[in-house]
Coordinates of C-alpha atoms and ligand atoms in Angstrom, one line a residue:
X217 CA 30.0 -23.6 24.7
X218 CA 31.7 -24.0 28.0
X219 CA 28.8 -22.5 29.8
X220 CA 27.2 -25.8 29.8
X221 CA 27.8 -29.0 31.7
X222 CA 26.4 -32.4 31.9
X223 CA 26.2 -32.2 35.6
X224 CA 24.4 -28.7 35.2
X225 CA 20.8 -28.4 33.7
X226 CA 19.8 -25.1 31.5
X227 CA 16.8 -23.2 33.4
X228 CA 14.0 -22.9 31.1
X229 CA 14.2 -19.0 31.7
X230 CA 17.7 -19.3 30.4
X231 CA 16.0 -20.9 26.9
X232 CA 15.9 -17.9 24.1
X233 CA 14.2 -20.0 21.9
X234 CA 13.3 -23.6 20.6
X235 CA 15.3 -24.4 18.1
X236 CA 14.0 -28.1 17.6
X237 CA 10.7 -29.4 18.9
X238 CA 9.6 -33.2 19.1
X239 CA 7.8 -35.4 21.0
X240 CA 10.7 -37.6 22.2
X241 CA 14.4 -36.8 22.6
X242 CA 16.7 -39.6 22.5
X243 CA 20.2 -39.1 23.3
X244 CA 22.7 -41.5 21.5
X245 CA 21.7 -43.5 18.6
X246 CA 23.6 -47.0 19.7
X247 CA 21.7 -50.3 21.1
X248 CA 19.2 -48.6 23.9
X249 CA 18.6 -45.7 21.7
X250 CA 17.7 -47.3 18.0
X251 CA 15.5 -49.6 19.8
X252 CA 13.6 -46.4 22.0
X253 CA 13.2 -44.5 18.7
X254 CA 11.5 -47.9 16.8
X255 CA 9.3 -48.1 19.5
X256 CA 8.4 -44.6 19.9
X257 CA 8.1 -44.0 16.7
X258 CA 5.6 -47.3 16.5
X259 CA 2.7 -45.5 18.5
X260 CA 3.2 -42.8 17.0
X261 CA 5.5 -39.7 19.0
X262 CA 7.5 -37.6 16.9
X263 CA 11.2 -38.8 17.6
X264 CA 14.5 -36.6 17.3
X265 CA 17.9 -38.6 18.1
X266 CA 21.1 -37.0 18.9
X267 CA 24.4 -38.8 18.6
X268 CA 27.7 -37.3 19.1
X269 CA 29.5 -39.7 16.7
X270 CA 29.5 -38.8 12.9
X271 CA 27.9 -42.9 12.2
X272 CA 25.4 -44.7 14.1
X273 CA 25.2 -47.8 16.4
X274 CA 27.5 -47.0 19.4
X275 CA 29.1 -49.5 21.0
X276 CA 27.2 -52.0 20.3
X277 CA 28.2 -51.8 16.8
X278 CA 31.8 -52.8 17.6
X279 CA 30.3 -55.5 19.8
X280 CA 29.8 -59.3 19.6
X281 CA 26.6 -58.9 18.6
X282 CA 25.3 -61.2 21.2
X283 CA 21.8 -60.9 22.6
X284 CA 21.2 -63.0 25.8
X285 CA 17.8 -64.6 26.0
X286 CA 15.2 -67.8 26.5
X287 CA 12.6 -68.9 28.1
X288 CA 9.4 -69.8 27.6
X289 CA 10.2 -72.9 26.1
X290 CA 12.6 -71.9 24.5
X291 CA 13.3 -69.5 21.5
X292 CA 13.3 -71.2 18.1
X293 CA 17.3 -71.3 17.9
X294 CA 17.0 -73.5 21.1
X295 CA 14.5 -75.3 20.5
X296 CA 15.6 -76.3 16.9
X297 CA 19.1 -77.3 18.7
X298 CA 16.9 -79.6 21.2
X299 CA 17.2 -77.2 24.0
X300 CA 14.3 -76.6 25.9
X301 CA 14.3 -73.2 28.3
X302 CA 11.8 -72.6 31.2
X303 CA 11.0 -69.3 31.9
X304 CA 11.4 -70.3 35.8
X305 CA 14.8 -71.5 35.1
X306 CA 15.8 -68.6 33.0
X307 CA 14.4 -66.0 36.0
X308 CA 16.3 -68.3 38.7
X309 CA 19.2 -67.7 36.2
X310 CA 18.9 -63.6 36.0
X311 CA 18.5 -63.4 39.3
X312 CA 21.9 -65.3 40.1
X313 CA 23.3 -63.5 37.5
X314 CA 21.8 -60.2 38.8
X315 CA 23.8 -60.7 42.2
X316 CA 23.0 -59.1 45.6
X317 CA 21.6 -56.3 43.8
X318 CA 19.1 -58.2 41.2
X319 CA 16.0 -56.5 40.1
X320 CA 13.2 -59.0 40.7
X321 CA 10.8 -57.2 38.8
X322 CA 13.1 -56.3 36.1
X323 CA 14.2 -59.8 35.8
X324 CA 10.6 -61.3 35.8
X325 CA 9.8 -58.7 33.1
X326 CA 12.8 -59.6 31.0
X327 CA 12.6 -63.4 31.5
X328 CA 8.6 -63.5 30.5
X329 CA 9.6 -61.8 27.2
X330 CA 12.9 -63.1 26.2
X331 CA 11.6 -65.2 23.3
X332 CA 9.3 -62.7 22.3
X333 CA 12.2 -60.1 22.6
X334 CA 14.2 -62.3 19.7
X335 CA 11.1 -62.2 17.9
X336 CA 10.9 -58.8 18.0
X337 CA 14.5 -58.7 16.8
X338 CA 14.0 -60.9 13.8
X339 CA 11.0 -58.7 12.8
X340 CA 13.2 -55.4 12.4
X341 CA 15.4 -57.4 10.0
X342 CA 18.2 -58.6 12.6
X343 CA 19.2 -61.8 10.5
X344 CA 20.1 -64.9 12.9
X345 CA 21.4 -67.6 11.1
X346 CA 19.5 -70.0 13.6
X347 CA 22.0 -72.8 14.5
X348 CA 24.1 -74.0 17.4
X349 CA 27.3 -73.7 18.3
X350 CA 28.6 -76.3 20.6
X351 CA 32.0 -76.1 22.7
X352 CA 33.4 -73.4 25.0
X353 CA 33.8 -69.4 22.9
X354 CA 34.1 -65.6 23.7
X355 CA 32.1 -64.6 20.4
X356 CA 31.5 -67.4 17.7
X357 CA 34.0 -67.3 15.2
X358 CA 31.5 -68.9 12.8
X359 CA 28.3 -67.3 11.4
X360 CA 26.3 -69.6 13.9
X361 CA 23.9 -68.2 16.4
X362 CA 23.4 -69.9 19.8
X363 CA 26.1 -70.5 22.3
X364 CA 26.9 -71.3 25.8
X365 CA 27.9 -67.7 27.1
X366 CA 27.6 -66.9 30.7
X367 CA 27.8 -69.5 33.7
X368 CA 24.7 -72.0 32.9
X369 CA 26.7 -74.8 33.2
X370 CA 29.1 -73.8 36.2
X371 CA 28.7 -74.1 39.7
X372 CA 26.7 -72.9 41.6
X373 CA 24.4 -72.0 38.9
X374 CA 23.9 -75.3 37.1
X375 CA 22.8 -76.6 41.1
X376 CA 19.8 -73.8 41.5
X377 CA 18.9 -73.2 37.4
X378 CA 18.5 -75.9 34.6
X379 CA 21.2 -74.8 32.2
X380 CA 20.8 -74.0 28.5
X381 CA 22.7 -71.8 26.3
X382 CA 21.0 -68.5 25.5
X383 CA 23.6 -66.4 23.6
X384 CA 22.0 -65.5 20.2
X385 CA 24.7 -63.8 18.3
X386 CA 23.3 -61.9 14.2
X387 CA 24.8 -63.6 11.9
X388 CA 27.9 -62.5 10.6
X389 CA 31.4 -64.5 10.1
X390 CA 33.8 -64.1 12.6
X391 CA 34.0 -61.6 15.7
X392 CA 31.8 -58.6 15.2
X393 CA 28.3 -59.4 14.6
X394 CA 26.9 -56.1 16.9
X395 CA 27.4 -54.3 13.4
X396 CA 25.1 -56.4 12.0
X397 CA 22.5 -55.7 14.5
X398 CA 22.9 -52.5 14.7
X399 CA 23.0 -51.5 11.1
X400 CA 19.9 -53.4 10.7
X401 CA 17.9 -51.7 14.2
X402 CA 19.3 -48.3 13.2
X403 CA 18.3 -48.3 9.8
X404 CA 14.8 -49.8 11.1
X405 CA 14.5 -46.6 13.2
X406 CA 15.5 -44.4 10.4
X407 CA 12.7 -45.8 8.0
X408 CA 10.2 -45.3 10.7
X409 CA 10.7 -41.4 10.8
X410 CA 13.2 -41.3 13.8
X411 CA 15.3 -37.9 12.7
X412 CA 18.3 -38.7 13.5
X413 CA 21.4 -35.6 14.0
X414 CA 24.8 -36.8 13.8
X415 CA 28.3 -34.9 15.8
X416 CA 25.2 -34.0 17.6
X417 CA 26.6 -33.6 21.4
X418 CA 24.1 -33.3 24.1
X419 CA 25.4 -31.1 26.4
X420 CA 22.8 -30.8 29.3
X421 CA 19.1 -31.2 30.5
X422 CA 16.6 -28.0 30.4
X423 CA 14.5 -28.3 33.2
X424 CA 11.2 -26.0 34.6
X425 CA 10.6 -24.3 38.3
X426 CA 9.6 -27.6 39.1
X427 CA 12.5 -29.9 38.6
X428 CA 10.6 -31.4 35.3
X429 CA 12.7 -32.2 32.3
X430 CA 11.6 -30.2 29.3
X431 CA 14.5 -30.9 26.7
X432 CA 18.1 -30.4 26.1
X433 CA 20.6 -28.2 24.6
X434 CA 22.5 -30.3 22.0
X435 CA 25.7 -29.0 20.2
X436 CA 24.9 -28.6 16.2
X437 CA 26.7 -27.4 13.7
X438 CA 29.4 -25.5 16.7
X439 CA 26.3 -23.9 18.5
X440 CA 24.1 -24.7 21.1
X441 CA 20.7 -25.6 19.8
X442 CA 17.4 -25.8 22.3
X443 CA 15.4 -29.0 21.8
X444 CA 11.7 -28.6 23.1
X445 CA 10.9 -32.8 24.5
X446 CA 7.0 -32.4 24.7
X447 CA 6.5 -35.6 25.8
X448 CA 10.1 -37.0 27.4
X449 CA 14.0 -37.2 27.2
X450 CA 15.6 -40.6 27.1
X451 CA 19.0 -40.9 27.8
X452 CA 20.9 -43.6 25.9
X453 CA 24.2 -42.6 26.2
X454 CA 26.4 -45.4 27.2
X455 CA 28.4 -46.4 30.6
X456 CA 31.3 -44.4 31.5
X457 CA 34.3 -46.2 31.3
X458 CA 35.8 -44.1 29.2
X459 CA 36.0 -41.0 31.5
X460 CA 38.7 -42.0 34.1
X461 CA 37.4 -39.4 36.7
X462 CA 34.3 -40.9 36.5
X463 CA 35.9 -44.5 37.0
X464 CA 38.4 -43.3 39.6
X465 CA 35.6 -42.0 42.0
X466 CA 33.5 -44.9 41.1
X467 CA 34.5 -47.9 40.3
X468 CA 38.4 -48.0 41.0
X469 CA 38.8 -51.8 40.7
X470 CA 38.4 -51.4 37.0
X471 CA 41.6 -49.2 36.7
X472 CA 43.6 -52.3 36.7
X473 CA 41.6 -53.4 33.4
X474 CA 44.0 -52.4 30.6
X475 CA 41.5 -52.8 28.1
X476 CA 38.2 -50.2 27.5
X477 CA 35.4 -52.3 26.3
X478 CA 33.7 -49.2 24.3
X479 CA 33.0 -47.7 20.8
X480 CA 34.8 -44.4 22.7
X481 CA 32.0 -42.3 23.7
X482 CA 31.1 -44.1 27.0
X483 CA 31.8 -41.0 29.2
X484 CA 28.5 -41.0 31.6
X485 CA 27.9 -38.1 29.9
X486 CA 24.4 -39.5 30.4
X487 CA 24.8 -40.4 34.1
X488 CA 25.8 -36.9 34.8
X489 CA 23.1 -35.5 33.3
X490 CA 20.7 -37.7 35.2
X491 CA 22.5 -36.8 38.2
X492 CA 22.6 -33.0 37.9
X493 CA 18.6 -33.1 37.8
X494 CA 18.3 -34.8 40.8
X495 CA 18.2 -38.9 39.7
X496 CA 19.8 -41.2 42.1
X497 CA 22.6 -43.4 40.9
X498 CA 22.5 -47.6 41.6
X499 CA 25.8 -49.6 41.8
X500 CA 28.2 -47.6 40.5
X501 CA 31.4 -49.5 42.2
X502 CA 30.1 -52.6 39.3
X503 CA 32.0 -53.3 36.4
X504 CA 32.0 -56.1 33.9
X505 CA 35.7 -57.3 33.8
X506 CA 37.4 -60.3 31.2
X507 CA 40.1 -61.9 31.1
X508 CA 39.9 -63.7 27.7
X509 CA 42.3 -67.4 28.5
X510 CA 40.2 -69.6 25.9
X511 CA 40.3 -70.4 23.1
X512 CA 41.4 -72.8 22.8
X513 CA 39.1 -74.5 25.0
X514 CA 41.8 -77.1 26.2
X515 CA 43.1 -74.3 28.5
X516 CA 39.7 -74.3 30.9
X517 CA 41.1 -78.0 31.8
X518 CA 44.2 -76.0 33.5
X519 CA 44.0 -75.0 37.1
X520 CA 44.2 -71.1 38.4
X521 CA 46.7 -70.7 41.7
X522 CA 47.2 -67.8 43.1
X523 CA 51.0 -66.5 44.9
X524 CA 50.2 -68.9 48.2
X525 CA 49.9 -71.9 45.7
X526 CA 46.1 -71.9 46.4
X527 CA 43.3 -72.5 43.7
X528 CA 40.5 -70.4 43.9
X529 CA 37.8 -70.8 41.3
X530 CA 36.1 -73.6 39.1
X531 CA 38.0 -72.6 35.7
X532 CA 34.5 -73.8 33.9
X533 CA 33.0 -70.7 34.9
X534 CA 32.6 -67.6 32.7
X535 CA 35.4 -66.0 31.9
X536 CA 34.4 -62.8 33.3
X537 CA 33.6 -64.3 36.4
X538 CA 37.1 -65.9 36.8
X539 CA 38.6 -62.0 35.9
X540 CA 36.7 -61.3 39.0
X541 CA 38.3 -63.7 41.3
X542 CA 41.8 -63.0 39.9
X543 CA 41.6 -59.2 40.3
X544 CA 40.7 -59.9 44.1
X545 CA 43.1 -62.8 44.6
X546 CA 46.6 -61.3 46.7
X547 CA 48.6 -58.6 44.9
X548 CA 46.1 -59.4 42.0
X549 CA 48.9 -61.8 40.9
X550 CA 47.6 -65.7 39.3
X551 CA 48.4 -68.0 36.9
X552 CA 47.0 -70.8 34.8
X553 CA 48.9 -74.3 35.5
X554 CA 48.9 -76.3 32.2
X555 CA 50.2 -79.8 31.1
X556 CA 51.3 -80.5 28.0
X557 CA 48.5 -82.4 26.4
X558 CA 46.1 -78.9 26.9
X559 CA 48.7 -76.6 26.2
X560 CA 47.9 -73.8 23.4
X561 CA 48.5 -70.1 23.1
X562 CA 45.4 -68.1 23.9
X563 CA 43.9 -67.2 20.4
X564 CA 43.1 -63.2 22.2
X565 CA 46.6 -63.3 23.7
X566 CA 49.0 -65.3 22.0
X567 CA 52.3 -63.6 23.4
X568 CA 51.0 -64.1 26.4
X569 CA 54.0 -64.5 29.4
X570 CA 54.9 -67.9 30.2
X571 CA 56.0 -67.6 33.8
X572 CA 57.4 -70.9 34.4
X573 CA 58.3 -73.9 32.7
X574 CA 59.7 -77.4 34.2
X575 CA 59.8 -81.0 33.7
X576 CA 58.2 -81.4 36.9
X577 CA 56.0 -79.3 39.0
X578 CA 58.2 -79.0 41.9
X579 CA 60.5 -76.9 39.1
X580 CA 57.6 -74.6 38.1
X581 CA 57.0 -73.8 41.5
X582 CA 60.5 -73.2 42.0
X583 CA 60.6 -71.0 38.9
X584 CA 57.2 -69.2 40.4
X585 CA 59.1 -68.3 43.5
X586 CA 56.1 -70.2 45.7
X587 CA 56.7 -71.3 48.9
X588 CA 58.0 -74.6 49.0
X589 CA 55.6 -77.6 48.6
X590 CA 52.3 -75.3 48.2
X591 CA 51.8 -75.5 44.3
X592 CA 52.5 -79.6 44.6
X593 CA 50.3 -79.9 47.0
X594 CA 47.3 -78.1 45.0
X595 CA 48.3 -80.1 42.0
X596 CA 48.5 -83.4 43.8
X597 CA 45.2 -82.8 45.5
X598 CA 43.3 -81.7 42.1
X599 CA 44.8 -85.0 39.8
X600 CA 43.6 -87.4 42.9
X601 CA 40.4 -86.2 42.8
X602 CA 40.6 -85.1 38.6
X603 CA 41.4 -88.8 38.6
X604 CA 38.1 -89.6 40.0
X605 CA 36.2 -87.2 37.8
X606 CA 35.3 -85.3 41.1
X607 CA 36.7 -81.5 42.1
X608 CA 35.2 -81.1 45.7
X609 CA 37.1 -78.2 46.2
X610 CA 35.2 -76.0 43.9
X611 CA 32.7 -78.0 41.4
X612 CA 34.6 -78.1 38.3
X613 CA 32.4 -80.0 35.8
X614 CA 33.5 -83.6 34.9
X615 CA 33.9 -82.6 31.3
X616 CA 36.7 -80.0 32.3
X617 CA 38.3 -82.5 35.1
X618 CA 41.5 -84.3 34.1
X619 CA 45.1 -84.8 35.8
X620 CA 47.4 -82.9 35.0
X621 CA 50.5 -85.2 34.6
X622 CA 52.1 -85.1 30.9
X623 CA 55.3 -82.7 31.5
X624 CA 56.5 -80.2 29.9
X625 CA 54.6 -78.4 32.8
X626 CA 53.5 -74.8 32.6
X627 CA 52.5 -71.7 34.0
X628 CA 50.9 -69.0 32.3
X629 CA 50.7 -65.2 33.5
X630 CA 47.4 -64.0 34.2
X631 CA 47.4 -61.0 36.7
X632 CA 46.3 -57.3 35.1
X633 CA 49.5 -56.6 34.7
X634 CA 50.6 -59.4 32.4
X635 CA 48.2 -59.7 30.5
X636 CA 45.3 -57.0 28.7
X637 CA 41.8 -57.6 31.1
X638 CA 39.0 -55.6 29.3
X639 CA 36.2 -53.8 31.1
X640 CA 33.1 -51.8 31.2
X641 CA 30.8 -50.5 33.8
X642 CA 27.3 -51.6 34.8
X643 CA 26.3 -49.1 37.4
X644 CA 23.8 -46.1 36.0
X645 CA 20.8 -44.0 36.8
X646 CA 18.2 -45.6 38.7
X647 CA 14.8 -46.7 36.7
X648 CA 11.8 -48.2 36.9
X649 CA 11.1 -51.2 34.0
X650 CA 9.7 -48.7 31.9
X651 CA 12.5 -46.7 32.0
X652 CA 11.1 -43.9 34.2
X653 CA 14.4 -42.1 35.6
X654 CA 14.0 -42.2 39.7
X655 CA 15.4 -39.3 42.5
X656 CA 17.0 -40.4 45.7
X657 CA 13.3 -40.7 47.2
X658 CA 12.1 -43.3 44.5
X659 CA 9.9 -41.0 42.2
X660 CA 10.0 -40.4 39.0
X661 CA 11.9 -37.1 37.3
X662 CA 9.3 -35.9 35.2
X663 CA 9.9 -36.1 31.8
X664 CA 12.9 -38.6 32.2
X665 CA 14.1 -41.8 30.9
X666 CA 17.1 -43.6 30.7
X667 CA 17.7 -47.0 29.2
X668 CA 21.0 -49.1 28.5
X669 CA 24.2 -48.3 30.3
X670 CA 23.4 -45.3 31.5
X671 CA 20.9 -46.8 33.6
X672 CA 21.3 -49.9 36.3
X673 CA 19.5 -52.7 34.5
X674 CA 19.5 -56.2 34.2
X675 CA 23.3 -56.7 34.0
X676 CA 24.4 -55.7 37.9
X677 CA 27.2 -58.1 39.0
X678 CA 30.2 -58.1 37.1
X679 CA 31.0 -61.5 38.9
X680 CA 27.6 -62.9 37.3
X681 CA 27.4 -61.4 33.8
X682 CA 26.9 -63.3 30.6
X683 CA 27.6 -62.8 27.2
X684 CA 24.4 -60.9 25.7
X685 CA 23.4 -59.5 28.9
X686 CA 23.8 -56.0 28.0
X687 CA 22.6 -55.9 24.5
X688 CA 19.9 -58.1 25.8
X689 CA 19.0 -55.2 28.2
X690 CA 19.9 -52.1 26.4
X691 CA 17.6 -53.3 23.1
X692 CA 14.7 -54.7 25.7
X693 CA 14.9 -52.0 28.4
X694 CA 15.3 -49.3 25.4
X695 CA 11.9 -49.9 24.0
X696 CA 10.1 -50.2 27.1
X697 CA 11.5 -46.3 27.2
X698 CA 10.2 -45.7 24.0
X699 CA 7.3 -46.6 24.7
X700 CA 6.4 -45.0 28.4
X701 CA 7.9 -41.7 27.1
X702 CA 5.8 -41.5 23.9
X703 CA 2.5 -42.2 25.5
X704 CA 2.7 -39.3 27.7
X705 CA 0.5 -36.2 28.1
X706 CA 2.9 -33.4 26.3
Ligands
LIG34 C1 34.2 -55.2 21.5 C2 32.9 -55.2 22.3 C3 32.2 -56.4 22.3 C4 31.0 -56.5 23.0 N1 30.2 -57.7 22.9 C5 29.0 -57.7 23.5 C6 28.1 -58.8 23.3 O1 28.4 -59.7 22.5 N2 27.0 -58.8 24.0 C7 26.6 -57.8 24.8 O2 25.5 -57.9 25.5 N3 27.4 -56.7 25.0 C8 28.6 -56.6 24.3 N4 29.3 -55.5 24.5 C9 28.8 -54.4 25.3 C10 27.7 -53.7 24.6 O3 28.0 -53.4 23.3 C11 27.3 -52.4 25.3 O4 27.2 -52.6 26.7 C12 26.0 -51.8 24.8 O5 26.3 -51.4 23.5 C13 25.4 -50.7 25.6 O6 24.3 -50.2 24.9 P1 24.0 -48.6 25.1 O7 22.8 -48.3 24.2 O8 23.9 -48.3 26.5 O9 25.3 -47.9 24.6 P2 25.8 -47.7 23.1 O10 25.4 -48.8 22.2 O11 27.3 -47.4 23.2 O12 25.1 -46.4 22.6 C14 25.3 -45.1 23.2 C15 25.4 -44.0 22.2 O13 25.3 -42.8 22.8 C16 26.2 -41.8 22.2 N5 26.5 -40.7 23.1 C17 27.2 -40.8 24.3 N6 27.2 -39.6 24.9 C18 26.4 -38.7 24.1 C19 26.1 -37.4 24.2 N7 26.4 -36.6 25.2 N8 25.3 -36.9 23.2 C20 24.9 -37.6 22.1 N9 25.3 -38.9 22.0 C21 26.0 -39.5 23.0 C22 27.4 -42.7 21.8 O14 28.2 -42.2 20.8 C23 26.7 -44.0 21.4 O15 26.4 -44.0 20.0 C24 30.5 -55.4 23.7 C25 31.2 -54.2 23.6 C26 32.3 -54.1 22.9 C27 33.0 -52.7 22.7

């Protein structure tokens, strides 16, 4: 079993038989690969799944369950709430999101089919409850569907992109509702005729003379089996920031992130079988990073300083946005100044260090160890203008704006190292749309497709990503794979 690799494709002349044959192999059973196999399986390819955990739904079963999309008008959720959502506002909204790296044509794609996408949802028996949530959240803690969750309504974006919220979470009470989706998408696939093998680990890519992917030895039952893909492979196997090798090489920042945001078996795996037959890799240094400080939503009316005293974000923003600009501030060290009338422990942290407390700011700072006079003078400079409704600085929102001048006085620890920041990674396998895996030249590797994390899709800037970006991508992007993989020639 050693003899094989990720990294290291099986020769076809090493193959001593076929063991399995299919149209389409999908590797991993979680949100890209139930939604390759419904689609597949909808034209009609024979489908074979392997997943190396003993249950479906991957990741994305332990998720929020949130599914980021609009458009068009607006899906029914919004436009029941009274939200209406442009598809040119949406695509402005991607391709902020999407960073200096955004796919245009990618984005375009995915914001012309948004609504039709949380149709296509609905119709595989993903129940959304179908109302709005209003206020500030992480994941709803009710069983309602839509929410504010990315940066629509922070500066700079709310300047170049009419807001709306587009988080659509399956209904289920409280945190969690990726199990809902998943059960119902998986067992959608499963009724279809997707055959799906369980503690089935892929453990490398057979490929011909000609560099053209023709299957993949999978681990069943302790031995290696050979799967014959007549018509494709698609590799839905996750991100990688489970394997810290992978994460040391690549994306190093995240290393300060505590916190793994992963079912467990996101350990590019799937990457490095892309890699070891010849695909090229996109934005591998990205990462989504959070830094969960609300609930309660009294707490984004604080102000962030870093250790010169200095602000250095609107605190409006998405919270995974504001992760980004603490990790980079100096010695990664910040901290949340509160007054007492927003005070409230952080409902995901609630022992959470309290650095400094003081009748006055002047003590805080003192109890901070800041130099002398630079915390007052950030304070003093943000309650003149909070006072006015107005944050020229950095474009806080008027609804988030007020002084802060009822002592007790606080400052709460939020550098890595105080508190738990979680992260996953958002760098993968280069693709086209339709999921064809691409080399370092820009063509296709025949016979390969990659969808979800272990490609670079929508989701591309940790510094822009929204709540529901990635399931929004890995359950779009998944059946466009599905689908250009089971129309080809076997
Ligand atoms: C707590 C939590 C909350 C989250 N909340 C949200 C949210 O609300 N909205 C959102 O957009 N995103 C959310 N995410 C992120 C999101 O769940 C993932 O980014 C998403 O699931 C990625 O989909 P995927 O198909 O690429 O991977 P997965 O859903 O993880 O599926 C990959 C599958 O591949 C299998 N696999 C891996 N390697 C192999 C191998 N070698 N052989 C066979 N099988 C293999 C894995 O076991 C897994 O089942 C959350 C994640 C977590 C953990």
């Amino acid at each position: 079993m050693s003899d094989y690799s990720p990294a290291r494709p099986c020769r076809l002349e090493n193959v001593p038989q076929w063991d399995i044959e299919t149209d389409v192999a999908i590797v991993g059973f979680g949100a890209a690969g139930s939604c390759a196999a419904i689609e597949a399986r909808e034209i009609g390819a024979e489908v074979e799944v392997f997943e190396v955990a003993s249950e479906a739904g991957g990741s994305a079963s332990w998720s929020g369950g949130e599914v980021y999309v609009g458009g068009s008008g607006g899906t029914s959720v919004q436009r029941e709430a009274n939200f209406t959502d442009t598809t040119e506002a949406f695509e402005r909204y991607l391709m902020m999101a999407g960073g200096p790296a955004a796919d245009a044509q990618r984005v375009a794609l995915y914001a012309q089919s948004g609504v039709a996408h949380f149709e296509w949802l609905k119709a595989q028996g993903v129940p959304f409850k179908g109302t709005y949530l209003p206020g500030k959240w992480i994941e709803p803690t009710t069983d309602d569907t839509l929410l504010w969750s990315g940066n629509e309504q922070a500066w700079p974006f709310c300047e170049q992109a009419t807001p709306a919220p587009r988080g659509h979470t399956a209904q289920f009470k409280g945190w969690g509702g990726g199990k809902v989706l998943m059960e119902n998408l998986c067992a959608r696939a499963e009724t279809m005729g997707a055959k799906v093998h369980y503690g089935a680990r892929t453990l490398c890519l057979i490929v011909d003379g000609e560099g053209a992917v023709q299957g993949l030895v999978v681990r069943l039952d302790g031995k290696p089996r050979f799967v014959r893909a007549r018509r494709g492979v698609i590799l839905c196997a996750g991100g990688f920031i489970a394997n810290r090798e992978m994460v040391t090489r690549f994306v190093p920042q995240a290393l300060a992130c505590k916190q793994q945001v992963t079912g467990g078996n996101d350990d590019g795996s799937g990457i490095r079988m892309g890699i070891g037959v010849g695909a090229a890799t996109l934005n591998m240094q990205e990462f989504f990073a959070t830094l969960p400080f609300f609930p309660p939503e009294s707490l984004v009316k604080g102000i962030f300083i870093n250790n010169r005293g200095q602000r250095f974000i609107n605190e409006d923003t998405y919270h995974g946005r504001v992760a980004h600009y603490v990790l980079r501030q100096p010695e990664g060290r910040a901290w949340l100044l509160v007054d007492n009338a927003i005070f409230g422990r952080p409902v995901i942290e609630p022992n959470i260090d309290i650095a400094a407390v003081g009748e006055s700011w002047e003590e805080v700072e003192q109890e901070l160890g800041l130099p002398e006079g630079a915390l007052q003078h950030t304070v003093e400079e943000f309650n003149r203008h909070a006072a006015q409704g107005e944050d020229p600085y950095f474009h806080k929102g008027a609804d988030w704006l007020r002084p802060l001048n009822e002592p007790p006085f606080a400052a709460i620890a939020y550098s890595p190292e105080d508190t738990n920041f979680h992260a996953f990674t958002l760098g993968g396998l280069a693709t086209r749309p339709s999921g064809e895996v691409l080399d370092a030249d820009g063509q296709p590797v025949r016979g390969l497709y990659a969808a979800g994390r272990t490609a670079c899709g929508l989701p591309r800037w940790g510094e822009g990503y929204s709540s529901g970006l990635s399931l929004g991508d890995s359950t779009f992007f998944g059946r466009q794979a599905g689908r250009q993989a089971a129309v080809q020639e076997p």
